[in-house]
């Protein structure tokens, strides 16, 4: 019985971290590691792999946990979120979740710093800096400062999405950090508005109920559809940038980016023609695999 209670408690804390979100972010860090290794032919030690992947996993989980802690009041009102661990009081008192988030954040920073011992001090410093930036941007800038105040909250608050691939990149090399490394980060950053705005259009009643002014929740459906279409076009256009950088042959990645981008444009076109919660939800559901497909394409391309 005690073992069952312990496993149930672990499952609840695991749910608190929003694993579906950090799975994808960890995958982009993996993409940064593989792409940098492929381009420069640098062999990555097992310890570097583990430190980079788990620092991103812990950091992303920490950010999700602490934003859940901050949003527990509105999560209890919204239909989509009222059964989360904090509003449902499966974790009580809430301070337990806050402390858990602090511990995860500390672990993520420590693991990133330890990259200094498997690579170089410079690489460890950069990895720690990117983890710290991701935590600060997601928790303080997005969740605390902007989410409940600005309809453009996700633009500045979404910069944290670029941290995981940058951590992966610097765990291998600092060469071309501000070209290819930054472009990988940019793929995630430009993807975030498309992903979030399509979600909030689907759940706009929930967001309006709690007074969170997400852009596509407070605008009309037709205006929201045009905003989503514009963000999709920006994402698809930006996805072609790697083709102009050293290390990408263009064959595999071009086909991947054009095919998947064409699908996303078609879905966003459907949102414009028939703006509705259903069309926005469909676009949202395709957006996560779309980002993963882009990173798979670039990893395969640079390996050839």
mmCIF file with all atom_site columns, C-alpha atoms in Angstrom, residues 23-241:
data_model
loop_
_atom_site.group_PDB
_atom_site.id
_atom_site.type_symbol
_atom_site.label_atom_id
_atom_site.label_alt_id
_atom_site.label_comp_id
_atom_site.label_asym_id
_atom_site.label_entity_id
_atom_site.label_seq_id
_atom_site.pdbx_PDB_ins_code
_atom_site.Cartn_x
_atom_site.Cartn_y
_atom_site.Cartn_z
_atom_site.occupancy
_atom_site.B_iso_or_equiv
_atom_site.pdbx_formal_charge
_atom_site.auth_seq_id
_atom_site.auth_comp_id
_atom_site.auth_asym_id
_atom_site.auth_atom_id
_atom_site.pdbx_PDB_model_num
ATOM 1   C CA . UNK A 1 23  ? 9.583   16.298 -23.999 1.00 0.00 ? 23  UNK A CA 1
ATOM 2   C CA . UNK A 1 24  ? 9.513   18.495 -27.097 1.00 0.00 ? 24  UNK A CA 1
ATOM 3   C CA . UNK A 1 25  ? 11.977  21.003 -25.651 1.00 0.00 ? 25  UNK A CA 1
ATOM 4   C CA . UNK A 1 26  ? 14.386  18.213 -24.726 1.00 0.00 ? 26  UNK A CA 1
ATOM 5   C CA . UNK A 1 27  ? 14.088  16.948 -28.284 1.00 0.00 ? 27  UNK A CA 1
ATOM 6   C CA . UNK A 1 28  ? 15.172  20.367 -29.614 1.00 0.00 ? 28  UNK A CA 1
ATOM 7   C CA . UNK A 1 29  ? 18.192  20.227 -27.280 1.00 0.00 ? 29  UNK A CA 1
ATOM 8   C CA . UNK A 1 30  ? 18.932  16.781 -28.695 1.00 0.00 ? 30  UNK A CA 1
ATOM 9   C CA . UNK A 1 31  ? 18.634  18.346 -32.150 1.00 0.00 ? 31  UNK A CA 1
ATOM 10  C CA . UNK A 1 32  ? 21.164  21.014 -31.239 1.00 0.00 ? 32  UNK A CA 1
ATOM 11  C CA . UNK A 1 33  ? 23.614  18.383 -29.984 1.00 0.00 ? 33  UNK A CA 1
ATOM 12  C CA . UNK A 1 34  ? 23.285  16.160 -33.045 1.00 0.00 ? 34  UNK A CA 1
ATOM 13  C CA . UNK A 1 35  ? 23.381  18.996 -35.577 1.00 0.00 ? 35  UNK A CA 1
ATOM 14  C CA . UNK A 1 36  ? 26.513  20.574 -34.094 1.00 0.00 ? 36  UNK A CA 1
ATOM 15  C CA . UNK A 1 37  ? 28.182  17.174 -33.858 1.00 0.00 ? 37  UNK A CA 1
ATOM 16  C CA . UNK A 1 38  ? 27.288  16.359 -37.471 1.00 0.00 ? 38  UNK A CA 1
ATOM 17  C CA . UNK A 1 39  ? 28.542  19.653 -38.875 1.00 0.00 ? 39  UNK A CA 1
ATOM 18  C CA . UNK A 1 40  ? 31.828  19.753 -37.000 1.00 0.00 ? 40  UNK A CA 1
ATOM 19  C CA . UNK A 1 41  ? 32.486  16.027 -36.639 1.00 0.00 ? 41  UNK A CA 1
ATOM 20  C CA . UNK A 1 42  ? 32.901  16.353 -32.880 1.00 0.00 ? 42  UNK A CA 1
ATOM 21  C CA . UNK A 1 43  ? 32.348  13.239 -30.817 1.00 0.00 ? 43  UNK A CA 1
ATOM 22  C CA . UNK A 1 44  ? 30.195  13.835 -27.753 1.00 0.00 ? 44  UNK A CA 1
ATOM 23  C CA . UNK A 1 45  ? 30.995  12.025 -24.525 1.00 0.00 ? 45  UNK A CA 1
ATOM 24  C CA . UNK A 1 46  ? 28.261  10.111 -22.731 1.00 0.00 ? 46  UNK A CA 1
ATOM 25  C CA . UNK A 1 47  ? 28.560  12.457 -19.754 1.00 0.00 ? 47  UNK A CA 1
ATOM 26  C CA . UNK A 1 48  ? 28.086  15.526 -21.925 1.00 0.00 ? 48  UNK A CA 1
ATOM 27  C CA . UNK A 1 49  ? 25.017  13.946 -23.492 1.00 0.00 ? 49  UNK A CA 1
ATOM 28  C CA . UNK A 1 50  ? 23.512  13.211 -20.105 1.00 0.00 ? 50  UNK A CA 1
ATOM 29  C CA . UNK A 1 51  ? 24.329  16.602 -18.604 1.00 0.00 ? 51  UNK A CA 1
ATOM 30  C CA . UNK A 1 52  ? 22.908  18.545 -21.552 1.00 0.00 ? 52  UNK A CA 1
ATOM 31  C CA . UNK A 1 53  ? 19.724  16.495 -21.877 1.00 0.00 ? 53  UNK A CA 1
ATOM 32  C CA . UNK A 1 54  ? 18.938  16.318 -18.175 1.00 0.00 ? 54  UNK A CA 1
ATOM 33  C CA . UNK A 1 55  ? 19.766  19.988 -17.534 1.00 0.00 ? 55  UNK A CA 1
ATOM 34  C CA . UNK A 1 56  ? 17.205  20.960 -20.172 1.00 0.00 ? 56  UNK A CA 1
ATOM 35  C CA . UNK A 1 57  ? 14.676  18.427 -18.864 1.00 0.00 ? 57  UNK A CA 1
ATOM 36  C CA . UNK A 1 58  ? 15.042  19.658 -15.282 1.00 0.00 ? 58  UNK A CA 1
ATOM 37  C CA . UNK A 1 59  ? 15.004  23.321 -16.320 1.00 0.00 ? 59  UNK A CA 1
ATOM 38  C CA . UNK A 1 60  ? 11.908  22.943 -18.485 1.00 0.00 ? 60  UNK A CA 1
ATOM 39  C CA . UNK A 1 61  ? 10.155  20.947 -15.753 1.00 0.00 ? 61  UNK A CA 1
ATOM 40  C CA . UNK A 1 62  ? 11.120  23.617 -13.199 1.00 0.00 ? 62  UNK A CA 1
ATOM 41  C CA . UNK A 1 63  ? 9.708   26.412 -15.346 1.00 0.00 ? 63  UNK A CA 1
ATOM 42  C CA . UNK A 1 64  ? 6.450   24.528 -15.902 1.00 0.00 ? 64  UNK A CA 1
ATOM 43  C CA . UNK A 1 65  ? 6.149   23.715 -12.199 1.00 0.00 ? 65  UNK A CA 1
ATOM 44  C CA . UNK A 1 66  ? 6.723   27.298 -11.067 1.00 0.00 ? 66  UNK A CA 1
ATOM 45  C CA . UNK A 1 67  ? 4.365   28.769 -13.657 1.00 0.00 ? 67  UNK A CA 1
ATOM 46  C CA . UNK A 1 68  ? 1.755   26.225 -12.524 1.00 0.00 ? 68  UNK A CA 1
ATOM 47  C CA . UNK A 1 69  ? 2.317   27.447 -8.982  1.00 0.00 ? 69  UNK A CA 1
ATOM 48  C CA . UNK A 1 70  ? 1.829   31.064 -10.030 1.00 0.00 ? 70  UNK A CA 1
ATOM 49  C CA . UNK A 1 71  ? -1.263  30.291 -12.116 1.00 0.00 ? 71  UNK A CA 1
ATOM 50  C CA . UNK A 1 72  ? -2.973  28.026 -9.592  1.00 0.00 ? 72  UNK A CA 1
ATOM 51  C CA . UNK A 1 73  ? -5.687  30.637 -8.921  1.00 0.00 ? 73  UNK A CA 1
ATOM 52  C CA . UNK A 1 74  ? -6.833  30.953 -12.537 1.00 0.00 ? 74  UNK A CA 1
ATOM 53  C CA . UNK A 1 75  ? -6.191  27.267 -13.279 1.00 0.00 ? 75  UNK A CA 1
ATOM 54  C CA . UNK A 1 76  ? -8.873  26.434 -10.740 1.00 0.00 ? 76  UNK A CA 1
ATOM 55  C CA . UNK A 1 77  ? -11.419 28.450 -12.741 1.00 0.00 ? 77  UNK A CA 1
ATOM 56  C CA . UNK A 1 78  ? -10.568 27.398 -16.295 1.00 0.00 ? 78  UNK A CA 1
ATOM 57  C CA . UNK A 1 79  ? -12.251 24.219 -17.530 1.00 0.00 ? 79  UNK A CA 1
ATOM 58  C CA . UNK A 1 80  ? -9.100  23.096 -19.349 1.00 0.00 ? 80  UNK A CA 1
ATOM 59  C CA . UNK A 1 81  ? -6.882  23.316 -16.267 1.00 0.00 ? 81  UNK A CA 1
ATOM 60  C CA . UNK A 1 82  ? -9.081  22.855 -13.187 1.00 0.00 ? 82  UNK A CA 1
ATOM 61  C CA . UNK A 1 83  ? -8.015  19.211 -12.737 1.00 0.00 ? 83  UNK A CA 1
ATOM 62  C CA . UNK A 1 84  ? -4.302  19.991 -12.658 1.00 0.00 ? 84  UNK A CA 1
ATOM 63  C CA . UNK A 1 85  ? -2.490  18.889 -9.468  1.00 0.00 ? 85  UNK A CA 1
ATOM 64  C CA . UNK A 1 86  ? -2.603  22.260 -7.697  1.00 0.00 ? 86  UNK A CA 1
ATOM 65  C CA . UNK A 1 87  ? -6.197  23.437 -8.289  1.00 0.00 ? 87  UNK A CA 1
ATOM 66  C CA . UNK A 1 88  ? -7.467  19.897 -7.653  1.00 0.00 ? 88  UNK A CA 1
ATOM 67  C CA . UNK A 1 89  ? -5.418  19.886 -4.402  1.00 0.00 ? 89  UNK A CA 1
ATOM 68  C CA . UNK A 1 90  ? -3.689  16.631 -5.268  1.00 0.00 ? 90  UNK A CA 1
ATOM 69  C CA . UNK A 1 91  ? -0.622  18.582 -4.198  1.00 0.00 ? 91  UNK A CA 1
ATOM 70  C CA . UNK A 1 92  ? -1.374  20.517 -1.012  1.00 0.00 ? 92  UNK A CA 1
ATOM 71  C CA . UNK A 1 93  ? -0.295  22.901 0.319   1.00 0.00 ? 93  UNK A CA 1
ATOM 72  C CA . UNK A 1 94  ? 0.823   24.614 -2.873  1.00 0.00 ? 94  UNK A CA 1
ATOM 73  C CA . UNK A 1 95  ? 4.159   25.580 -1.339  1.00 0.00 ? 95  UNK A CA 1
ATOM 74  C CA . UNK A 1 96  ? 5.252   21.960 -1.882  1.00 0.00 ? 96  UNK A CA 1
ATOM 75  C CA . UNK A 1 97  ? 4.996   22.531 -5.633  1.00 0.00 ? 97  UNK A CA 1
ATOM 76  C CA . UNK A 1 98  ? 6.920   25.787 -5.373  1.00 0.00 ? 98  UNK A CA 1
ATOM 77  C CA . UNK A 1 99  ? 9.745   24.122 -3.447  1.00 0.00 ? 99  UNK A CA 1
ATOM 78  C CA . UNK A 1 100 ? 9.795   21.250 -5.935  1.00 0.00 ? 100 UNK A CA 1
ATOM 79  C CA . UNK A 1 101 ? 10.171  23.788 -8.745  1.00 0.00 ? 101 UNK A CA 1
ATOM 80  C CA . UNK A 1 102 ? 13.051  25.503 -6.951  1.00 0.00 ? 102 UNK A CA 1
ATOM 81  C CA . UNK A 1 103 ? 14.829  22.167 -6.508  1.00 0.00 ? 103 UNK A CA 1
ATOM 82  C CA . UNK A 1 104 ? 14.402  21.291 -10.193 1.00 0.00 ? 104 UNK A CA 1
ATOM 83  C CA . UNK A 1 105 ? 15.699  24.726 -11.185 1.00 0.00 ? 105 UNK A CA 1
ATOM 84  C CA . UNK A 1 106 ? 18.768  24.329 -8.992  1.00 0.00 ? 106 UNK A CA 1
ATOM 85  C CA . UNK A 1 107 ? 19.449  20.876 -10.406 1.00 0.00 ? 107 UNK A CA 1
ATOM 86  C CA . UNK A 1 108 ? 19.181  22.169 -13.976 1.00 0.00 ? 108 UNK A CA 1
ATOM 87  C CA . UNK A 1 109 ? 21.692  24.966 -13.328 1.00 0.00 ? 109 UNK A CA 1
ATOM 88  C CA . UNK A 1 110 ? 24.094  22.583 -11.575 1.00 0.00 ? 110 UNK A CA 1
ATOM 89  C CA . UNK A 1 111 ? 23.948  20.053 -14.415 1.00 0.00 ? 111 UNK A CA 1
ATOM 90  C CA . UNK A 1 112 ? 24.514  22.776 -17.012 1.00 0.00 ? 112 UNK A CA 1
ATOM 91  C CA . UNK A 1 113 ? 27.521  24.057 -15.061 1.00 0.00 ? 113 UNK A CA 1
ATOM 92  C CA . UNK A 1 114 ? 28.966  20.538 -14.875 1.00 0.00 ? 114 UNK A CA 1
ATOM 93  C CA . UNK A 1 115 ? 29.270  20.614 -18.679 1.00 0.00 ? 115 UNK A CA 1
ATOM 94  C CA . UNK A 1 116 ? 32.385  22.690 -17.893 1.00 0.00 ? 116 UNK A CA 1
ATOM 95  C CA . UNK A 1 117 ? 34.044  19.502 -16.622 1.00 0.00 ? 117 UNK A CA 1
ATOM 96  C CA . UNK A 1 118 ? 33.263  17.373 -19.676 1.00 0.00 ? 118 UNK A CA 1
ATOM 97  C CA . UNK A 1 119 ? 33.980  20.006 -22.338 1.00 0.00 ? 119 UNK A CA 1
ATOM 98  C CA . UNK A 1 120 ? 35.404  23.450 -21.523 1.00 0.00 ? 120 UNK A CA 1
ATOM 99  C CA . UNK A 1 121 ? 34.722  26.216 -19.033 1.00 0.00 ? 121 UNK A CA 1
ATOM 100 C CA . UNK A 1 122 ? 33.416  28.464 -21.816 1.00 0.00 ? 122 UNK A CA 1
ATOM 101 C CA . UNK A 1 123 ? 30.877  25.867 -22.913 1.00 0.00 ? 123 UNK A CA 1
ATOM 102 C CA . UNK A 1 124 ? 29.719  25.268 -19.352 1.00 0.00 ? 124 UNK A CA 1
ATOM 103 C CA . UNK A 1 125 ? 29.270  28.985 -18.749 1.00 0.00 ? 125 UNK A CA 1
ATOM 104 C CA . UNK A 1 126 ? 27.207  29.364 -21.921 1.00 0.00 ? 126 UNK A CA 1
ATOM 105 C CA . UNK A 1 127 ? 25.063  26.327 -21.089 1.00 0.00 ? 127 UNK A CA 1
ATOM 106 C CA . UNK A 1 128 ? 24.385  27.666 -17.581 1.00 0.00 ? 128 UNK A CA 1
ATOM 107 C CA . UNK A 1 129 ? 23.613  31.115 -18.978 1.00 0.00 ? 129 UNK A CA 1
ATOM 108 C CA . UNK A 1 130 ? 21.063  29.739 -21.437 1.00 0.00 ? 130 UNK A CA 1
ATOM 109 C CA . UNK A 1 131 ? 19.377  27.635 -18.740 1.00 0.00 ? 131 UNK A CA 1
ATOM 110 C CA . UNK A 1 132 ? 19.216  30.662 -16.423 1.00 0.00 ? 132 UNK A CA 1
ATOM 111 C CA . UNK A 1 133 ? 17.847  32.856 -19.204 1.00 0.00 ? 133 UNK A CA 1
ATOM 112 C CA . UNK A 1 134 ? 15.172  30.295 -20.025 1.00 0.00 ? 134 UNK A CA 1
ATOM 113 C CA . UNK A 1 135 ? 14.054  30.103 -16.394 1.00 0.00 ? 135 UNK A CA 1
ATOM 114 C CA . UNK A 1 136 ? 13.983  33.883 -15.905 1.00 0.00 ? 136 UNK A CA 1
ATOM 115 C CA . UNK A 1 137 ? 12.224  34.592 -19.191 1.00 0.00 ? 137 UNK A CA 1
ATOM 116 C CA . UNK A 1 138 ? 9.552   31.927 -18.746 1.00 0.00 ? 138 UNK A CA 1
ATOM 117 C CA . UNK A 1 139 ? 8.803   32.443 -15.056 1.00 0.00 ? 139 UNK A CA 1
ATOM 118 C CA . UNK A 1 140 ? 9.425   36.138 -14.361 1.00 0.00 ? 140 UNK A CA 1
ATOM 119 C CA . UNK A 1 141 ? 8.948   37.791 -17.763 1.00 0.00 ? 141 UNK A CA 1
ATOM 120 C CA . UNK A 1 142 ? 6.164   35.683 -19.274 1.00 0.00 ? 142 UNK A CA 1
ATOM 121 C CA . UNK A 1 143 ? 4.219   34.244 -16.331 1.00 0.00 ? 143 UNK A CA 1
ATOM 122 C CA . UNK A 1 144 ? 4.622   36.978 -13.706 1.00 0.00 ? 144 UNK A CA 1
ATOM 123 C CA . UNK A 1 145 ? 5.067   40.165 -15.743 1.00 0.00 ? 145 UNK A CA 1
ATOM 124 C CA . UNK A 1 146 ? 3.272   39.756 -19.075 1.00 0.00 ? 146 UNK A CA 1
ATOM 125 C CA . UNK A 1 147 ? 0.767   36.900 -19.196 1.00 0.00 ? 147 UNK A CA 1
ATOM 126 C CA . UNK A 1 148 ? -2.051  38.703 -17.372 1.00 0.00 ? 148 UNK A CA 1
ATOM 127 C CA . UNK A 1 149 ? -1.233  42.186 -18.661 1.00 0.00 ? 149 UNK A CA 1
ATOM 128 C CA . UNK A 1 150 ? -0.380  42.144 -22.374 1.00 0.00 ? 150 UNK A CA 1
ATOM 129 C CA . UNK A 1 151 ? -2.050  40.550 -25.364 1.00 0.00 ? 151 UNK A CA 1
ATOM 130 C CA . UNK A 1 152 ? 1.405   40.277 -26.931 1.00 0.00 ? 152 UNK A CA 1
ATOM 131 C CA . UNK A 1 153 ? 2.736   38.392 -23.896 1.00 0.00 ? 153 UNK A CA 1
ATOM 132 C CA . UNK A 1 154 ? 3.930   35.361 -25.809 1.00 0.00 ? 154 UNK A CA 1
ATOM 133 C CA . UNK A 1 155 ? 6.223   37.325 -28.131 1.00 0.00 ? 155 UNK A CA 1
ATOM 134 C CA . UNK A 1 156 ? 8.675   38.528 -25.490 1.00 0.00 ? 156 UNK A CA 1
ATOM 135 C CA . UNK A 1 157 ? 7.794   35.708 -23.109 1.00 0.00 ? 157 UNK A CA 1
ATOM 136 C CA . UNK A 1 158 ? 8.517   33.071 -25.739 1.00 0.00 ? 158 UNK A CA 1
ATOM 137 C CA . UNK A 1 159 ? 12.225  33.824 -26.014 1.00 0.00 ? 159 UNK A CA 1
ATOM 138 C CA . UNK A 1 160 ? 12.875  31.078 -23.466 1.00 0.00 ? 160 UNK A CA 1
ATOM 139 C CA . UNK A 1 161 ? 11.889  28.484 -26.074 1.00 0.00 ? 161 UNK A CA 1
ATOM 140 C CA . UNK A 1 162 ? 15.192  29.034 -27.845 1.00 0.00 ? 162 UNK A CA 1
ATOM 141 C CA . UNK A 1 163 ? 17.294  28.045 -24.822 1.00 0.00 ? 163 UNK A CA 1
ATOM 142 C CA . UNK A 1 164 ? 17.176  24.211 -25.162 1.00 0.00 ? 164 UNK A CA 1
ATOM 143 C CA . UNK A 1 165 ? 18.715  23.974 -28.673 1.00 0.00 ? 165 UNK A CA 1
ATOM 144 C CA . UNK A 1 166 ? 21.334  26.534 -27.628 1.00 0.00 ? 166 UNK A CA 1
ATOM 145 C CA . UNK A 1 167 ? 22.257  24.403 -24.609 1.00 0.00 ? 167 UNK A CA 1
ATOM 146 C CA . UNK A 1 168 ? 22.572  21.415 -26.933 1.00 0.00 ? 168 UNK A CA 1
ATOM 147 C CA . UNK A 1 169 ? 24.704  23.404 -29.365 1.00 0.00 ? 169 UNK A CA 1
ATOM 148 C CA . UNK A 1 170 ? 27.198  24.809 -26.830 1.00 0.00 ? 170 UNK A CA 1
ATOM 149 C CA . UNK A 1 171 ? 27.563  21.386 -25.207 1.00 0.00 ? 171 UNK A CA 1
ATOM 150 C CA . UNK A 1 172 ? 29.304  20.435 -28.472 1.00 0.00 ? 172 UNK A CA 1
ATOM 151 C CA . UNK A 1 173 ? 30.915  23.677 -29.644 1.00 0.00 ? 173 UNK A CA 1
ATOM 152 C CA . UNK A 1 174 ? 30.710  27.454 -29.460 1.00 0.00 ? 174 UNK A CA 1
ATOM 153 C CA . UNK A 1 175 ? 31.604  27.772 -33.156 1.00 0.00 ? 175 UNK A CA 1
ATOM 154 C CA . UNK A 1 176 ? 28.824  29.380 -35.214 1.00 0.00 ? 176 UNK A CA 1
ATOM 155 C CA . UNK A 1 177 ? 26.821  29.863 -32.023 1.00 0.00 ? 177 UNK A CA 1
ATOM 156 C CA . UNK A 1 178 ? 25.387  33.134 -33.302 1.00 0.00 ? 178 UNK A CA 1
ATOM 157 C CA . UNK A 1 179 ? 24.591  31.807 -36.762 1.00 0.00 ? 179 UNK A CA 1
ATOM 158 C CA . UNK A 1 180 ? 23.524  28.155 -36.960 1.00 0.00 ? 180 UNK A CA 1
ATOM 159 C CA . UNK A 1 181 ? 23.016  27.833 -33.208 1.00 0.00 ? 181 UNK A CA 1
ATOM 160 C CA . UNK A 1 182 ? 20.869  30.954 -33.101 1.00 0.00 ? 182 UNK A CA 1
ATOM 161 C CA . UNK A 1 183 ? 18.836  29.785 -36.094 1.00 0.00 ? 183 UNK A CA 1
ATOM 162 C CA . UNK A 1 184 ? 17.975  26.529 -34.311 1.00 0.00 ? 184 UNK A CA 1
ATOM 163 C CA . UNK A 1 185 ? 16.821  28.602 -31.347 1.00 0.00 ? 185 UNK A CA 1
ATOM 164 C CA . UNK A 1 186 ? 14.905  30.831 -33.741 1.00 0.00 ? 186 UNK A CA 1
ATOM 165 C CA . UNK A 1 187 ? 12.990  27.860 -35.139 1.00 0.00 ? 187 UNK A CA 1
ATOM 166 C CA . UNK A 1 188 ? 11.517  27.270 -31.683 1.00 0.00 ? 188 UNK A CA 1
ATOM 167 C CA . UNK A 1 189 ? 10.946  30.949 -30.915 1.00 0.00 ? 189 UNK A CA 1
ATOM 168 C CA . UNK A 1 190 ? 9.096   31.635 -34.179 1.00 0.00 ? 190 UNK A CA 1
ATOM 169 C CA . UNK A 1 191 ? 7.062   28.453 -33.731 1.00 0.00 ? 191 UNK A CA 1
ATOM 170 C CA . UNK A 1 192 ? 5.771   29.402 -30.273 1.00 0.00 ? 192 UNK A CA 1
ATOM 171 C CA . UNK A 1 193 ? 3.231   32.111 -31.307 1.00 0.00 ? 193 UNK A CA 1
ATOM 172 C CA . UNK A 1 194 ? 1.663   29.778 -33.883 1.00 0.00 ? 194 UNK A CA 1
ATOM 173 C CA . UNK A 1 195 ? 1.425   27.023 -31.261 1.00 0.00 ? 195 UNK A CA 1
ATOM 174 C CA . UNK A 1 196 ? 0.072   29.166 -28.412 1.00 0.00 ? 196 UNK A CA 1
ATOM 175 C CA . UNK A 1 197 ? -2.264  31.397 -30.417 1.00 0.00 ? 197 UNK A CA 1
ATOM 176 C CA . UNK A 1 198 ? -3.994  28.434 -32.053 1.00 0.00 ? 198 UNK A CA 1
ATOM 177 C CA . UNK A 1 199 ? -4.444  26.879 -28.593 1.00 0.00 ? 199 UNK A CA 1
ATOM 178 C CA . UNK A 1 200 ? -5.866  30.051 -27.056 1.00 0.00 ? 200 UNK A CA 1
ATOM 179 C CA . UNK A 1 201 ? -8.265  30.581 -29.945 1.00 0.00 ? 201 UNK A CA 1
ATOM 180 C CA . UNK A 1 202 ? -9.685  27.134 -29.215 1.00 0.00 ? 202 UNK A CA 1
ATOM 181 C CA . UNK A 1 203 ? -10.005 27.855 -25.472 1.00 0.00 ? 203 UNK A CA 1
ATOM 182 C CA . UNK A 1 204 ? -10.797 31.576 -25.749 1.00 0.00 ? 204 UNK A CA 1
ATOM 183 C CA . UNK A 1 205 ? -13.796 31.383 -23.401 1.00 0.00 ? 205 UNK A CA 1
ATOM 184 C CA . UNK A 1 206 ? -11.571 29.983 -20.658 1.00 0.00 ? 206 UNK A CA 1
ATOM 185 C CA . UNK A 1 207 ? -8.986  32.744 -21.059 1.00 0.00 ? 207 UNK A CA 1
ATOM 186 C CA . UNK A 1 208 ? -11.617 35.475 -21.161 1.00 0.00 ? 208 UNK A CA 1
ATOM 187 C CA . UNK A 1 209 ? -13.254 34.042 -18.040 1.00 0.00 ? 209 UNK A CA 1
ATOM 188 C CA . UNK A 1 210 ? -10.084 34.629 -16.011 1.00 0.00 ? 210 UNK A CA 1
ATOM 189 C CA . UNK A 1 211 ? -9.066  37.858 -17.730 1.00 0.00 ? 211 UNK A CA 1
ATOM 190 C CA . UNK A 1 212 ? -5.878  36.617 -19.386 1.00 0.00 ? 212 UNK A CA 1
ATOM 191 C CA . UNK A 1 213 ? -5.598  38.757 -22.551 1.00 0.00 ? 213 UNK A CA 1
ATOM 192 C CA . UNK A 1 214 ? -4.081  36.245 -24.964 1.00 0.00 ? 214 UNK A CA 1
ATOM 193 C CA . UNK A 1 215 ? -4.179  37.871 -28.400 1.00 0.00 ? 215 UNK A CA 1
ATOM 194 C CA . UNK A 1 216 ? -6.354  35.284 -30.140 1.00 0.00 ? 216 UNK A CA 1
ATOM 195 C CA . UNK A 1 217 ? -8.730  35.089 -27.172 1.00 0.00 ? 217 UNK A CA 1
ATOM 196 C CA . UNK A 1 218 ? -9.573  38.793 -27.013 1.00 0.00 ? 218 UNK A CA 1
ATOM 197 C CA . UNK A 1 219 ? -9.705  39.476 -30.767 1.00 0.00 ? 219 UNK A CA 1
ATOM 198 C CA . UNK A 1 220 ? -12.575 38.498 -33.057 1.00 0.00 ? 220 UNK A CA 1
ATOM 199 C CA . UNK A 1 221 ? -12.336 35.064 -34.675 1.00 0.00 ? 221 UNK A CA 1
ATOM 200 C CA . UNK A 1 222 ? -11.619 36.553 -38.096 1.00 0.00 ? 222 UNK A CA 1
ATOM 201 C CA . UNK A 1 223 ? -8.835  38.768 -36.751 1.00 0.00 ? 223 UNK A CA 1
ATOM 202 C CA . UNK A 1 224 ? -7.440  35.894 -34.693 1.00 0.00 ? 224 UNK A CA 1
ATOM 203 C CA . UNK A 1 225 ? -7.414  33.705 -37.802 1.00 0.00 ? 225 UNK A CA 1
ATOM 204 C CA . UNK A 1 226 ? -5.409  36.301 -39.718 1.00 0.00 ? 226 UNK A CA 1
ATOM 205 C CA . UNK A 1 227 ? -2.941  36.641 -36.834 1.00 0.00 ? 227 UNK A CA 1
ATOM 206 C CA . UNK A 1 228 ? -2.462  32.868 -36.759 1.00 0.00 ? 228 UNK A CA 1
ATOM 207 C CA . UNK A 1 229 ? -2.008  32.764 -40.540 1.00 0.00 ? 229 UNK A CA 1
ATOM 208 C CA . UNK A 1 230 ? 0.612   35.526 -40.382 1.00 0.00 ? 230 UNK A CA 1
ATOM 209 C CA . UNK A 1 231 ? 2.516   33.700 -37.634 1.00 0.00 ? 231 UNK A CA 1
ATOM 210 C CA . UNK A 1 232 ? 2.378   30.489 -39.689 1.00 0.00 ? 232 UNK A CA 1
ATOM 211 C CA . UNK A 1 233 ? 3.792   32.244 -42.754 1.00 0.00 ? 233 UNK A CA 1
ATOM 212 C CA . UNK A 1 234 ? 6.577   33.732 -40.608 1.00 0.00 ? 234 UNK A CA 1
ATOM 213 C CA . UNK A 1 235 ? 7.377   30.272 -39.242 1.00 0.00 ? 235 UNK A CA 1
ATOM 214 C CA . UNK A 1 236 ? 7.462   28.611 -42.652 1.00 0.00 ? 236 UNK A CA 1
ATOM 215 C CA . UNK A 1 237 ? 9.616   31.372 -44.164 1.00 0.00 ? 237 UNK A CA 1
ATOM 216 C CA . UNK A 1 238 ? 12.049  31.249 -41.253 1.00 0.00 ? 238 UNK A CA 1
ATOM 217 C CA . UNK A 1 239 ? 12.256  27.453 -41.517 1.00 0.00 ? 239 UNK A CA 1
ATOM 218 C CA . UNK A 1 240 ? 14.076  27.931 -44.839 1.00 0.00 ? 240 UNK A CA 1
ATOM 219 C CA . UNK A 1 241 ? 16.903  29.976 -43.310 1.00 0.00 ? 241 UNK A CA 1
#
